[in-house]
GROMACS .gro file of C-alpha atoms in nm:
model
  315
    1UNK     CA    1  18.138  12.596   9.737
    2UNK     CA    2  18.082  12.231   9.723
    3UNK     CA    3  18.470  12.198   9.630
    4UNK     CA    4  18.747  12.353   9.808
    5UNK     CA    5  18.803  12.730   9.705
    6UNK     CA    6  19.129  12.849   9.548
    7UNK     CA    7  19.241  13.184   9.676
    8UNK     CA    8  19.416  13.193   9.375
    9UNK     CA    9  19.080  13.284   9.204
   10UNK     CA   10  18.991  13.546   9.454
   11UNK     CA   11  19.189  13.811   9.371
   12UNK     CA   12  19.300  14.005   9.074
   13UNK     CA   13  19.560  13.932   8.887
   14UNK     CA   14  19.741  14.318   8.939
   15UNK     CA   15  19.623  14.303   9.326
   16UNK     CA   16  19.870  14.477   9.554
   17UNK     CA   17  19.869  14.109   9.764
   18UNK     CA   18  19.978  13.951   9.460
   19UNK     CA   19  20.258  14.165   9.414
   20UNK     CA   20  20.382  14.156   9.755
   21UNK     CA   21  20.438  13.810   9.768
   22UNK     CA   22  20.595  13.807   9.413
   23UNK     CA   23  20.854  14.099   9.530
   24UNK     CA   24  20.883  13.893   9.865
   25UNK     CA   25  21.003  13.561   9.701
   26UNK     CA   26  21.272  13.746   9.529
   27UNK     CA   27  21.390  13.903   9.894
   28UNK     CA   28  21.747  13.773  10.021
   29UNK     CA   29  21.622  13.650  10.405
   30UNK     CA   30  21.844  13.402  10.460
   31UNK     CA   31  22.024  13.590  10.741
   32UNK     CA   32  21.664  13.579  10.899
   33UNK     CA   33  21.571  13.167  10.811
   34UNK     CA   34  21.921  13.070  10.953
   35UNK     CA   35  21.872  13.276  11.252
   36UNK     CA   36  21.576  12.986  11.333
   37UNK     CA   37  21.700  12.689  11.537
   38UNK     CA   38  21.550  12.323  11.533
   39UNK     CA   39  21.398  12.284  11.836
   40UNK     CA   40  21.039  12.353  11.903
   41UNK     CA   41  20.766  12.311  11.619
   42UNK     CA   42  20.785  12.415  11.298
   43UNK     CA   43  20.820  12.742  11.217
   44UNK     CA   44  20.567  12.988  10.977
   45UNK     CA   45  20.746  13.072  10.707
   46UNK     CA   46  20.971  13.420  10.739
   47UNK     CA   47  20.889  13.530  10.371
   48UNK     CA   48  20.500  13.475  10.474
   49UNK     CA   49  20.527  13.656  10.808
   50UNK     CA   50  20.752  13.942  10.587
   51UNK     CA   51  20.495  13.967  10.313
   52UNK     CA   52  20.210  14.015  10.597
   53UNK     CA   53  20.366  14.281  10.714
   54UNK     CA   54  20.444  14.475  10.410
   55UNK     CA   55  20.136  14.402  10.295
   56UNK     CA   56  20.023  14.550  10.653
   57UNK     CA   57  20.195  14.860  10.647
   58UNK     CA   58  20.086  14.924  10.285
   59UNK     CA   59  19.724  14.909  10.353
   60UNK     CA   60  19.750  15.082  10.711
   61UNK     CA   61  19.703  14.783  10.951
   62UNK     CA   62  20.028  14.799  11.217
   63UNK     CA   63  19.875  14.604  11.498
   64UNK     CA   64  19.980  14.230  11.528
   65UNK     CA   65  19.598  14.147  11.683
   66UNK     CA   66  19.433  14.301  11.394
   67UNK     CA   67  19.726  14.180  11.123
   68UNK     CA   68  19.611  13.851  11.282
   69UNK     CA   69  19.227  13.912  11.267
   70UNK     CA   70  19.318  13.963  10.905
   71UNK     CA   71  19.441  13.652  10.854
   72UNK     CA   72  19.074  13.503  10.917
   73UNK     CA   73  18.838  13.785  10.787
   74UNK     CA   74  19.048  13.963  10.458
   75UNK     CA   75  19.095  13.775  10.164
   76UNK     CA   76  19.465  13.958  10.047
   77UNK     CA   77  19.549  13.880  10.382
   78UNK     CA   78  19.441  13.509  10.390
   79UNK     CA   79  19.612  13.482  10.064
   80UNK     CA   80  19.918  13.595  10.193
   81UNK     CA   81  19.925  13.345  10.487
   82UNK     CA   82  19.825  13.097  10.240
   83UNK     CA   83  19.480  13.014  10.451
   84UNK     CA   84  19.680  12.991  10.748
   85UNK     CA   85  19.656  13.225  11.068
   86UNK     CA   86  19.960  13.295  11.264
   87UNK     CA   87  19.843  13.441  11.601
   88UNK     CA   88  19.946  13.805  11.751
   89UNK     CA   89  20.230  13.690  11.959
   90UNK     CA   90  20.388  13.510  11.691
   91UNK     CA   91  20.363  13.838  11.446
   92UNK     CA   92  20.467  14.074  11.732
   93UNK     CA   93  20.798  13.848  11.841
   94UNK     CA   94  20.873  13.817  11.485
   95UNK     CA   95  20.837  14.219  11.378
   96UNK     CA   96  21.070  14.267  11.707
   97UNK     CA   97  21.350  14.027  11.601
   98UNK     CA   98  21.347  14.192  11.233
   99UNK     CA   99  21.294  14.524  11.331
  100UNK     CA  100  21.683  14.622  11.227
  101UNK     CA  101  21.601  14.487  10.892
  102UNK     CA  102  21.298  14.611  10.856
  103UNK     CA  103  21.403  14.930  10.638
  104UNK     CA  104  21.617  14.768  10.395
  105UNK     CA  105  21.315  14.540  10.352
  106UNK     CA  106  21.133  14.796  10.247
  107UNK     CA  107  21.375  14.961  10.041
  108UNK     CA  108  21.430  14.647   9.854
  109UNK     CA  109  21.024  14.626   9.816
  110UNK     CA  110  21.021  14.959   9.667
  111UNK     CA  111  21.356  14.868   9.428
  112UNK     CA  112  21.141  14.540   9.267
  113UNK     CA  113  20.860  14.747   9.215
  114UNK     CA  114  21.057  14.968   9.028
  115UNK     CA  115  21.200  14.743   8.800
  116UNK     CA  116  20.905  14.568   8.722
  117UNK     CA  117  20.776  14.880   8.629
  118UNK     CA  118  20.485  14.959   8.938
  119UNK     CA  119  20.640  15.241   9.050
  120UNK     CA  120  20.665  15.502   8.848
  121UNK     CA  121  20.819  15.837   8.973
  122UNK     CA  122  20.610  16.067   8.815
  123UNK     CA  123  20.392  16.322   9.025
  124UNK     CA  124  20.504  16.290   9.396
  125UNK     CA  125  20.316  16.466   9.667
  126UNK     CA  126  20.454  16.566   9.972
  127UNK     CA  127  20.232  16.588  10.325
  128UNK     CA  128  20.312  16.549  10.683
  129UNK     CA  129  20.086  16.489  10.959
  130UNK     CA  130  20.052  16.522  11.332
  131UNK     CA  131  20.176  16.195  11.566
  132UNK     CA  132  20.082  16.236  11.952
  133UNK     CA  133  20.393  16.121  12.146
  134UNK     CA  134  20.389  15.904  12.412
  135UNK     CA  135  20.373  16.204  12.654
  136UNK     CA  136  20.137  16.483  12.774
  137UNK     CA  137  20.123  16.806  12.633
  138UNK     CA  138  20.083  16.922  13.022
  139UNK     CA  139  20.447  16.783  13.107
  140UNK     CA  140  20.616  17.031  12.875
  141UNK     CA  141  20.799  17.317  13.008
  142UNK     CA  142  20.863  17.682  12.851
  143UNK     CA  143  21.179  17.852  12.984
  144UNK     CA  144  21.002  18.152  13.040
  145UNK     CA  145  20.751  17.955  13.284
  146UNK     CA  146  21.047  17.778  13.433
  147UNK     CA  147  21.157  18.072  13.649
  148UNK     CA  148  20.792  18.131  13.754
  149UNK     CA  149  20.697  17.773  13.854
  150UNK     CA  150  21.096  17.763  14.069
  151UNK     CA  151  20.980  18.098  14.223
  152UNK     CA  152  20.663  17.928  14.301
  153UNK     CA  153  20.762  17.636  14.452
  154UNK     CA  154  21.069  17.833  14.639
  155UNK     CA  155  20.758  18.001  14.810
  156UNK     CA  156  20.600  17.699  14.888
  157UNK     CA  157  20.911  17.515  15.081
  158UNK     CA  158  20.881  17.875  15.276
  159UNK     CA  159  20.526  17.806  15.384
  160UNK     CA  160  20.590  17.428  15.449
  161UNK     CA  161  20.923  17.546  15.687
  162UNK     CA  162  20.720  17.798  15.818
  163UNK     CA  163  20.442  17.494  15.918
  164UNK     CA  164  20.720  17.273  16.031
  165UNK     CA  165  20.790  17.541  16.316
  166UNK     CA  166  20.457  17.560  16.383
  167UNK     CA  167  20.431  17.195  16.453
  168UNK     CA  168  20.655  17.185  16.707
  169UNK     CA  169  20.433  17.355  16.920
  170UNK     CA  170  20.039  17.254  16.776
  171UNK     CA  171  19.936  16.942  16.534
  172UNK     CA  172  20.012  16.950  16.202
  173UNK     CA  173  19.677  17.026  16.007
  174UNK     CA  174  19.537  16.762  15.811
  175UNK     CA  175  19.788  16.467  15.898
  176UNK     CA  176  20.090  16.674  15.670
  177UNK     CA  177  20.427  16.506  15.588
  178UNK     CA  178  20.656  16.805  15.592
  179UNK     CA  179  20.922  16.724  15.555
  180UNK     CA  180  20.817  16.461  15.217
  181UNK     CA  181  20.622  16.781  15.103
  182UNK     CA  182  20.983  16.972  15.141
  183UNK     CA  183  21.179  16.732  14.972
  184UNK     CA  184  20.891  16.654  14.680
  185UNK     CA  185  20.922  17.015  14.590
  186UNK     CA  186  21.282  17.008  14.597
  187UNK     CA  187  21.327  16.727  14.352
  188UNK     CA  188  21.079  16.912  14.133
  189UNK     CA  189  21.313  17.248  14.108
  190UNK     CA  190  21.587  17.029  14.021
  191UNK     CA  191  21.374  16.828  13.732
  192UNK     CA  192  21.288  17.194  13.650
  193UNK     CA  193  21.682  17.352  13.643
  194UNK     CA  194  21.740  17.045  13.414
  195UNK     CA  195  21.463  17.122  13.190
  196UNK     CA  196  21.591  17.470  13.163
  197UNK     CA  197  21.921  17.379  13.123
  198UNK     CA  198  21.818  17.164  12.833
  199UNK     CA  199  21.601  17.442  12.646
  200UNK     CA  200  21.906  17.671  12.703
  201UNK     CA  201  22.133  17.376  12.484
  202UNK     CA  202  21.884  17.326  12.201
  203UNK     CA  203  21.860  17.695  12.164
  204UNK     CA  204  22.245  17.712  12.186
  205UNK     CA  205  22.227  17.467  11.890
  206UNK     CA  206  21.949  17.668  11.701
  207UNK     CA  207  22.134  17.995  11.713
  208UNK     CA  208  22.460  17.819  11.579
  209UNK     CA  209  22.261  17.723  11.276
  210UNK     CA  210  22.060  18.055  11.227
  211UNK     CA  211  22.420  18.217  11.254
  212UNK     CA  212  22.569  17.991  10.986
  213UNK     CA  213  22.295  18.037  10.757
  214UNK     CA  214  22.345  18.422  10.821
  215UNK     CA  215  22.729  18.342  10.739
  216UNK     CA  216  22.682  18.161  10.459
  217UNK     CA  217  22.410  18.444  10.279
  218UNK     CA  218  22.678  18.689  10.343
  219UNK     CA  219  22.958  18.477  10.172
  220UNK     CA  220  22.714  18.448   9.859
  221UNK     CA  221  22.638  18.779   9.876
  222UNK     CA  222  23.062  18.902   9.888
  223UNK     CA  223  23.111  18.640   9.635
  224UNK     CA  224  22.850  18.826   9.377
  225UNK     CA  225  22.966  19.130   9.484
  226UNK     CA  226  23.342  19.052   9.365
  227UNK     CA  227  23.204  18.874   9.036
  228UNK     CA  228  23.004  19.173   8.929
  229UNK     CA  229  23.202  19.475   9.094
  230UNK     CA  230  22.906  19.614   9.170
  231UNK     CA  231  22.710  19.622   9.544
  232UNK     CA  232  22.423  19.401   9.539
  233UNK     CA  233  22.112  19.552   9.557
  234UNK     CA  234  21.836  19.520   9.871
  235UNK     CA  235  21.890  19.529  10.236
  236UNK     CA  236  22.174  19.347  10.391
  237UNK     CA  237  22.050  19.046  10.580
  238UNK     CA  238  22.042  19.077  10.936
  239UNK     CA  239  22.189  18.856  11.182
  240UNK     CA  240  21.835  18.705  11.361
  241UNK     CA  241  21.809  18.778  11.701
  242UNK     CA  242  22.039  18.465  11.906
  243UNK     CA  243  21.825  18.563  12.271
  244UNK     CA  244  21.696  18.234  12.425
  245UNK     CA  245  21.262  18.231  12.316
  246UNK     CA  246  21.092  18.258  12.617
  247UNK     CA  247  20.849  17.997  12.415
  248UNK     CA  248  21.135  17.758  12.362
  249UNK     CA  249  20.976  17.415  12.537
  250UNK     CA  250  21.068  17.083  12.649
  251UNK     CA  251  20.865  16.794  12.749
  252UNK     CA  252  20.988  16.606  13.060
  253UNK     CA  253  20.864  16.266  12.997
  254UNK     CA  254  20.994  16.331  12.605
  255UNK     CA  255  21.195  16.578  12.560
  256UNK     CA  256  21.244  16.525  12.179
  257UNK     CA  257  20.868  16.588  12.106
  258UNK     CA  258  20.713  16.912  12.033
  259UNK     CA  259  20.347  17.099  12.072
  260UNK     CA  260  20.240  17.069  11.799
  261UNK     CA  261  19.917  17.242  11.614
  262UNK     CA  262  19.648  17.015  11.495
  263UNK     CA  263  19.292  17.062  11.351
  264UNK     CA  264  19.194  16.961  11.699
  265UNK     CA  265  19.402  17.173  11.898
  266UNK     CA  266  19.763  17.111  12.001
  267UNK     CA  267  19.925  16.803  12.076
  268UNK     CA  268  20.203  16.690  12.230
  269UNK     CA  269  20.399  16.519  11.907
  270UNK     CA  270  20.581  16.478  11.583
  271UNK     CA  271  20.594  16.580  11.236
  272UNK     CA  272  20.566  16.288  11.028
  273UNK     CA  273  20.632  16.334  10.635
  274UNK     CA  274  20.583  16.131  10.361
  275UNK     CA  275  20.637  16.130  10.000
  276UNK     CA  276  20.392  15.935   9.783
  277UNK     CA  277  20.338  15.837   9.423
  278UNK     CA  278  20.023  15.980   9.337
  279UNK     CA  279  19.979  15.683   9.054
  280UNK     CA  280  20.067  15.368   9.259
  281UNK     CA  281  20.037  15.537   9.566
  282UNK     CA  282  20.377  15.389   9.668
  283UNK     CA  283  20.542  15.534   9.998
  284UNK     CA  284  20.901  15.634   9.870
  285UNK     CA  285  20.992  15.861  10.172
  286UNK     CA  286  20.991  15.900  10.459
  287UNK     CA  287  21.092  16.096  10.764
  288UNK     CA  288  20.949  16.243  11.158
  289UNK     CA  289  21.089  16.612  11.252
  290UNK     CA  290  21.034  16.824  11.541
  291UNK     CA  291  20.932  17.159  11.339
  292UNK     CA  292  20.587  17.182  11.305
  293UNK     CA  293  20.565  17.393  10.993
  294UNK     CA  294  20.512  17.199  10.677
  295UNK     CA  295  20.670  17.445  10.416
  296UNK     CA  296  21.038  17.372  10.575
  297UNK     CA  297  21.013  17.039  10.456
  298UNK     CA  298  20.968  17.034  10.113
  299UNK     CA  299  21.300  17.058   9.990
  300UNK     CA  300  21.455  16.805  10.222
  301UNK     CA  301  21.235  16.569  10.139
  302UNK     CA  302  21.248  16.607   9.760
  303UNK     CA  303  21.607  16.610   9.748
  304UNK     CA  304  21.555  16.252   9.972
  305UNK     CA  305  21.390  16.123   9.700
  306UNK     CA  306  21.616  16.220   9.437
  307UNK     CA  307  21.885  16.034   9.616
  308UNK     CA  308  21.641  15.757   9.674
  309UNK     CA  309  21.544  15.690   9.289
  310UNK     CA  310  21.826  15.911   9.111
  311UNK     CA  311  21.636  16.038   8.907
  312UNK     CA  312  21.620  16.438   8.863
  313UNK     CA  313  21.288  16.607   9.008
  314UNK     CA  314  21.102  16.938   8.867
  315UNK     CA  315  20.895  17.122   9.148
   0.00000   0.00000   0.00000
Protein backbone atom coordinates (compact mmCIF):
# COMPACT_ATOMS: atom_id res chain seq x y z
CA UNK A 1 0.00 0.00 0.00
CA UNK A 2 2.73 2.48 0.15
CA UNK A 3 2.21 2.96 -3.79
CA UNK A 4 -0.97 3.56 -5.47
CA UNK A 5 -3.02 0.24 -6.08
CA UNK A 6 -3.93 -0.95 -9.58
CA UNK A 7 -7.40 -2.35 -9.81
CA UNK A 8 -6.11 -3.97 -12.60
CA UNK A 9 -4.43 -6.46 -10.16
CA UNK A 10 -7.51 -6.98 -8.12
CA UNK A 11 -9.44 -9.04 -10.03
CA UNK A 12 -9.18 -12.14 -12.08
CA UNK A 13 -8.38 -12.24 -15.26
CA UNK A 14 -11.94 -14.36 -16.38
CA UNK A 15 -13.96 -12.02 -13.76
CA UNK A 16 -17.48 -11.31 -14.95
CA UNK A 17 -16.39 -7.26 -14.41
CA UNK A 18 -13.72 -7.81 -16.75
CA UNK A 19 -15.83 -9.08 -19.32
CA UNK A 20 -18.43 -6.56 -19.09
CA UNK A 21 -16.39 -3.81 -19.83
CA UNK A 22 -14.60 -5.72 -22.70
CA UNK A 23 -18.23 -6.57 -24.34
CA UNK A 24 -19.14 -2.85 -23.43
CA UNK A 25 -16.26 -1.19 -25.46
CA UNK A 26 -17.32 -3.08 -28.46
CA UNK A 27 -21.17 -1.64 -27.93
CA UNK A 28 -22.38 0.90 -30.79
CA UNK A 29 -23.63 3.99 -28.21
CA UNK A 30 -23.09 6.65 -30.22
CA UNK A 31 -26.83 7.45 -30.57
CA UNK A 32 -26.52 7.77 -26.66
CA UNK A 33 -22.87 10.05 -26.51
CA UNK A 34 -24.37 12.42 -29.22
CA UNK A 35 -27.53 12.71 -27.40
CA UNK A 36 -25.08 14.74 -24.61
CA UNK A 37 -24.85 18.50 -25.18
CA UNK A 38 -21.85 20.84 -24.13
CA UNK A 39 -23.04 22.75 -21.56
CA UNK A 40 -22.68 21.90 -17.96
CA UNK A 41 -19.59 19.81 -16.65
CA UNK A 42 -18.26 17.02 -18.03
CA UNK A 43 -20.04 14.17 -18.39
CA UNK A 44 -19.23 10.27 -16.84
CA UNK A 45 -18.66 8.31 -19.49
CA UNK A 46 -21.99 6.43 -21.12
CA UNK A 47 -20.04 3.09 -21.76
CA UNK A 48 -18.98 3.31 -17.84
CA UNK A 49 -22.48 4.18 -16.59
CA UNK A 50 -23.74 1.14 -19.30
CA UNK A 51 -21.21 -1.35 -18.03
CA UNK A 52 -22.39 -0.49 -14.25
CA UNK A 53 -25.48 -1.37 -14.98
CA UNK A 54 -25.07 -4.58 -16.74
CA UNK A 55 -22.75 -5.44 -14.47
CA UNK A 56 -25.70 -4.48 -11.87
CA UNK A 57 -28.33 -6.43 -13.21
CA UNK A 58 -26.02 -9.46 -13.61
CA UNK A 59 -25.09 -9.69 -10.05
CA UNK A 60 -28.68 -8.62 -8.70
CA UNK A 61 -28.09 -4.97 -7.56
CA UNK A 62 -31.07 -2.69 -9.44
CA UNK A 63 -31.07 0.22 -7.08
CA UNK A 64 -29.12 3.40 -8.23
CA UNK A 65 -28.24 4.19 -4.20
CA UNK A 66 -26.80 0.84 -3.72
CA UNK A 67 -25.25 0.63 -7.59
CA UNK A 68 -23.67 3.82 -6.17
CA UNK A 69 -22.64 2.46 -2.68
CA UNK A 70 -20.94 -0.04 -4.92
CA UNK A 71 -18.95 2.18 -6.51
CA UNK A 72 -17.07 2.89 -3.03
CA UNK A 73 -17.29 -0.52 -1.16
CA UNK A 74 -17.07 -3.50 -4.25
CA UNK A 75 -14.05 -3.89 -6.02
CA UNK A 76 -15.80 -5.20 -9.71
CA UNK A 77 -17.77 -2.30 -9.21
CA UNK A 78 -14.95 0.26 -8.50
CA UNK A 79 -13.24 -1.26 -11.39
CA UNK A 80 -15.91 -0.61 -13.56
CA UNK A 81 -16.18 3.12 -12.65
CA UNK A 82 -12.55 3.16 -12.94
CA UNK A 83 -12.17 4.38 -9.01
CA UNK A 84 -14.65 6.88 -9.68
CA UNK A 85 -18.24 7.16 -7.97
CA UNK A 86 -21.05 8.55 -9.89
CA UNK A 87 -23.82 9.39 -7.35
CA UNK A 88 -27.61 7.88 -7.39
CA UNK A 89 -29.19 10.68 -9.24
CA UNK A 90 -26.78 10.63 -11.90
CA UNK A 91 -27.29 6.58 -12.38
CA UNK A 92 -31.11 6.90 -11.98
CA UNK A 93 -31.46 9.97 -14.76
CA UNK A 94 -29.19 8.08 -16.90
CA UNK A 95 -31.06 4.36 -16.66
CA UNK A 96 -34.35 6.61 -17.43
CA UNK A 97 -33.02 8.30 -20.61
CA UNK A 98 -31.72 4.72 -21.91
CA UNK A 99 -34.40 2.78 -20.77
CA UNK A 100 -35.73 2.23 -24.64
CA UNK A 101 -32.35 0.90 -25.35
CA UNK A 102 -31.88 -0.89 -22.63
CA UNK A 103 -32.97 -4.41 -24.20
CA UNK A 104 -31.04 -4.31 -27.26
CA UNK A 105 -28.18 -3.56 -24.87
CA UNK A 106 -28.57 -6.52 -23.42
CA UNK A 107 -29.18 -8.53 -26.31
CA UNK A 108 -26.04 -7.29 -27.83
CA UNK A 109 -24.22 -8.25 -24.30
CA UNK A 110 -25.47 -11.67 -24.59
CA UNK A 111 -24.48 -11.81 -28.68
CA UNK A 112 -20.47 -10.89 -27.64
CA UNK A 113 -20.54 -13.35 -25.12
CA UNK A 114 -21.48 -15.76 -27.48
CA UNK A 115 -18.98 -15.25 -29.88
CA UNK A 116 -16.27 -15.10 -27.66
CA UNK A 117 -17.31 -18.27 -26.59
CA UNK A 118 -18.83 -17.50 -22.63
CA UNK A 119 -22.00 -18.53 -23.35
CA UNK A 120 -22.51 -21.69 -24.18
CA UNK A 121 -26.12 -23.02 -24.80
CA UNK A 122 -25.90 -26.18 -23.33
CA UNK A 123 -28.22 -27.18 -20.29
CA UNK A 124 -30.82 -24.32 -19.85
CA UNK A 125 -33.12 -24.29 -16.90
CA UNK A 126 -36.27 -22.77 -16.85
CA UNK A 127 -37.95 -21.15 -13.38
CA UNK A 128 -40.31 -18.39 -12.71
CA UNK A 129 -40.92 -16.67 -9.59
CA UNK A 130 -43.46 -14.59 -7.75
CA UNK A 131 -43.23 -10.42 -8.22
CA UNK A 132 -45.70 -8.45 -5.78
CA UNK A 133 -47.28 -5.69 -7.93
CA UNK A 134 -47.56 -2.40 -7.01
CA UNK A 135 -51.10 -3.08 -5.64
CA UNK A 136 -52.92 -4.88 -2.77
CA UNK A 137 -54.13 -8.20 -2.94
CA UNK A 138 -57.31 -6.64 -0.91
CA UNK A 139 -58.20 -4.29 -4.01
CA UNK A 140 -58.94 -7.24 -6.27
CA UNK A 141 -62.37 -8.11 -7.17
CA UNK A 142 -64.01 -11.67 -8.07
CA UNK A 143 -67.13 -11.39 -10.28
CA UNK A 144 -68.89 -13.62 -8.18
CA UNK A 145 -68.28 -11.14 -5.08
CA UNK A 146 -69.10 -8.25 -7.33
CA UNK A 147 -72.88 -8.79 -7.22
CA UNK A 148 -72.68 -9.34 -3.42
CA UNK A 149 -70.60 -6.26 -2.45
CA UNK A 150 -73.33 -3.95 -5.24
CA UNK A 151 -76.19 -5.68 -3.28
CA UNK A 152 -74.45 -4.61 -0.22
CA UNK A 153 -73.82 -1.28 -0.77
CA UNK A 154 -77.44 -0.88 -2.65
CA UNK A 155 -78.60 -1.68 1.02
CA UNK A 156 -76.53 0.70 2.52
CA UNK A 157 -77.64 3.97 0.30
CA UNK A 158 -81.23 2.50 1.66
CA UNK A 159 -80.23 2.93 5.27
CA UNK A 160 -78.35 6.27 4.64
CA UNK A 161 -81.86 7.65 2.65
CA UNK A 162 -83.70 6.19 5.25
CA UNK A 163 -81.34 8.48 7.93
CA UNK A 164 -81.56 11.43 5.66
CA UNK A 165 -85.47 11.43 6.39
CA UNK A 166 -84.88 11.00 9.71
CA UNK A 167 -82.80 14.09 9.92
CA UNK A 168 -85.17 16.27 8.89
CA UNK A 169 -86.93 15.91 11.91
CA UNK A 170 -83.93 14.88 14.84
CA UNK A 171 -79.89 15.42 14.55
CA UNK A 172 -78.04 13.39 12.53
CA UNK A 173 -76.11 10.86 14.87
CA UNK A 174 -72.56 11.24 15.13
CA UNK A 175 -72.03 14.52 12.95
CA UNK A 176 -72.99 12.17 9.45
CA UNK A 177 -72.50 13.61 5.91
CA UNK A 178 -75.34 11.92 4.09
CA UNK A 179 -75.48 12.86 1.44
CA UNK A 180 -71.14 12.40 0.82
CA UNK A 181 -71.86 8.90 2.41
CA UNK A 182 -74.65 8.50 -0.57
CA UNK A 183 -72.62 9.61 -3.23
CA UNK A 184 -69.18 7.70 -1.84
CA UNK A 185 -71.12 4.53 -2.19
CA UNK A 186 -72.38 5.39 -5.44
CA UNK A 187 -69.05 5.99 -7.08
CA UNK A 188 -67.99 2.69 -5.54
CA UNK A 189 -70.90 0.56 -7.50
CA UNK A 190 -69.82 2.20 -10.53
CA UNK A 191 -65.84 1.37 -9.91
CA UNK A 192 -67.46 -2.04 -9.15
CA UNK A 193 -69.84 -2.40 -12.65
CA UNK A 194 -66.49 -1.48 -14.34
CA UNK A 195 -64.57 -4.07 -12.65
CA UNK A 196 -67.18 -6.54 -13.64
CA UNK A 197 -67.46 -5.42 -16.88
CA UNK A 198 -63.76 -5.92 -17.29
CA UNK A 199 -63.64 -9.63 -15.83
CA UNK A 200 -66.62 -10.30 -18.19
CA UNK A 201 -64.00 -9.04 -21.39
CA UNK A 202 -60.94 -11.02 -20.30
CA UNK A 203 -63.10 -14.02 -19.92
CA UNK A 204 -64.70 -13.18 -23.32
CA UNK A 205 -61.06 -13.32 -24.56
CA UNK A 206 -60.20 -16.61 -22.61
CA UNK A 207 -63.12 -18.54 -23.97
CA UNK A 208 -62.20 -17.41 -27.63
CA UNK A 209 -58.88 -19.07 -27.11
CA UNK A 210 -60.08 -22.26 -25.20
CA UNK A 211 -62.60 -22.50 -28.24
CA UNK A 212 -59.86 -22.23 -30.86
CA UNK A 213 -57.71 -24.63 -29.25
CA UNK A 214 -60.88 -26.95 -29.12
CA UNK A 215 -61.16 -26.06 -33.02
CA UNK A 216 -57.95 -26.63 -33.87
CA UNK A 217 -57.72 -30.45 -31.88
CA UNK A 218 -60.72 -31.26 -33.85
CA UNK A 219 -59.15 -30.21 -37.27
CA UNK A 220 -56.06 -32.52 -36.32
CA UNK A 221 -58.12 -35.01 -35.29
CA UNK A 222 -60.51 -34.93 -39.00
CA UNK A 223 -57.27 -34.51 -40.69
CA UNK A 224 -55.91 -38.11 -39.19
CA UNK A 225 -59.07 -39.41 -39.56
CA UNK A 226 -59.08 -38.79 -43.53
CA UNK A 227 -55.25 -39.88 -43.75
CA UNK A 228 -55.85 -43.20 -42.10
CA UNK A 229 -59.65 -43.94 -42.99
CA UNK A 230 -60.04 -45.12 -39.87
CA UNK A 231 -61.86 -43.20 -36.58
CA UNK A 232 -59.34 -42.21 -34.16
CA UNK A 233 -59.39 -43.89 -31.13
CA UNK A 234 -60.26 -42.23 -27.38
CA UNK A 235 -62.89 -39.83 -26.39
CA UNK A 236 -63.68 -36.89 -28.51
CA UNK A 237 -62.46 -33.73 -26.87
CA UNK A 238 -64.97 -31.69 -25.34
CA UNK A 239 -65.61 -28.17 -25.88
CA UNK A 240 -64.54 -26.67 -22.06
CA UNK A 241 -67.15 -25.08 -20.40
CA UNK A 242 -67.20 -20.97 -21.94
CA UNK A 243 -69.49 -19.81 -18.44
CA UNK A 244 -67.84 -16.68 -16.92
CA UNK A 245 -65.60 -18.29 -13.40
CA UNK A 246 -67.15 -16.92 -10.61
CA UNK A 247 -63.23 -16.81 -9.43
CA UNK A 248 -62.28 -14.77 -12.45
CA UNK A 249 -60.57 -11.47 -10.59
CA UNK A 250 -59.39 -8.11 -11.26
CA UNK A 251 -57.39 -5.77 -9.24
CA UNK A 252 -58.60 -2.13 -9.27
CA UNK A 253 -55.47 -0.29 -8.68
CA UNK A 254 -53.79 -3.01 -11.39
CA UNK A 255 -55.87 -4.68 -13.20
CA UNK A 256 -53.19 -6.63 -15.21
CA UNK A 257 -51.82 -8.37 -12.03
CA UNK A 258 -52.98 -11.56 -10.64
CA UNK A 259 -53.20 -13.46 -6.99
CA UNK A 260 -50.85 -15.23 -7.13
CA UNK A 261 -49.67 -18.38 -4.79
CA UNK A 262 -46.42 -18.05 -3.00
CA UNK A 263 -44.54 -20.08 -0.29
CA UNK A 264 -45.80 -17.32 1.91
CA UNK A 265 -49.26 -17.15 1.00
CA UNK A 266 -50.77 -15.26 -1.93
CA UNK A 267 -49.77 -12.17 -3.37
CA UNK A 268 -50.99 -9.75 -5.39
CA UNK A 269 -48.42 -10.15 -8.61
CA UNK A 270 -46.65 -11.52 -11.60
CA UNK A 271 -45.12 -14.47 -13.04
CA UNK A 272 -41.71 -13.72 -13.86
CA UNK A 273 -39.67 -16.43 -16.00
CA UNK A 274 -36.35 -16.80 -16.82
CA UNK A 275 -34.17 -19.00 -18.77
CA UNK A 276 -30.59 -19.47 -17.57
CA UNK A 277 -27.38 -21.17 -18.60
CA UNK A 278 -26.68 -23.45 -15.96
CA UNK A 279 -22.68 -23.17 -16.94
CA UNK A 280 -22.21 -19.35 -17.19
CA UNK A 281 -25.25 -18.68 -15.53
CA UNK A 282 -26.12 -16.21 -18.35
CA UNK A 283 -29.83 -14.82 -18.41
CA UNK A 284 -30.91 -15.60 -22.11
CA UNK A 285 -34.73 -15.14 -21.54
CA UNK A 286 -36.86 -13.59 -20.35
CA UNK A 287 -40.53 -12.86 -19.88
CA UNK A 288 -43.59 -11.73 -16.87
CA UNK A 289 -47.17 -13.55 -17.45
CA UNK A 290 -50.29 -13.37 -15.62
CA UNK A 291 -50.86 -17.36 -15.21
CA UNK A 292 -49.59 -18.48 -12.18
CA UNK A 293 -48.88 -22.08 -13.06
CA UNK A 294 -45.33 -22.80 -14.01
CA UNK A 295 -45.83 -25.94 -16.29
CA UNK A 296 -47.67 -23.59 -19.07
CA UNK A 297 -44.56 -21.96 -19.60
CA UNK A 298 -42.13 -24.21 -20.57
CA UNK A 299 -42.65 -24.47 -24.07
CA UNK A 300 -43.01 -20.79 -24.77
CA UNK A 301 -40.12 -20.05 -23.30
CA UNK A 302 -37.93 -22.73 -24.90
CA UNK A 303 -39.13 -22.06 -28.22
CA UNK A 304 -38.01 -18.10 -27.15
CA UNK A 305 -34.79 -19.24 -26.84
CA UNK A 306 -34.51 -21.16 -29.88
CA UNK A 307 -35.38 -18.06 -31.78
CA UNK A 308 -33.05 -16.17 -29.55
CA UNK A 309 -29.74 -18.36 -30.26
CA UNK A 310 -31.04 -20.52 -33.37
CA UNK A 311 -29.89 -23.18 -32.34
CA UNK A 312 -32.24 -26.44 -32.03
CA UNK A 313 -33.16 -27.47 -28.28
CA UNK A 314 -33.81 -31.21 -26.88
CA UNK A 315 -36.15 -31.21 -23.71
Amino acid sequence: MLLAPNLQDWLPQDHLARFIVEAVEQLDLRRIENSYGCRGNLAYPPKMLVALLVYGYATGVFSSRKLERACYESVPFRFIAANQSPDHDTIAAFRKRILPELPDIFLQVLRIAKELGMLQVGTISVDGTKIKANASKHHALSHSYTSKLTAKLRREITKLLKLAEEAERKETPGGLDIPAEIARREQLIENIAAARKKIETMESQRHAELKAKYEERMARRKAREEETGRKVRGREPQLPSLDVNPKAQVNLTDEESRIMPTADGFVQGYNAQAAVTTDGQFIVCTNVVQDANDKNQIKPMLGAVEKLGRVSLRV
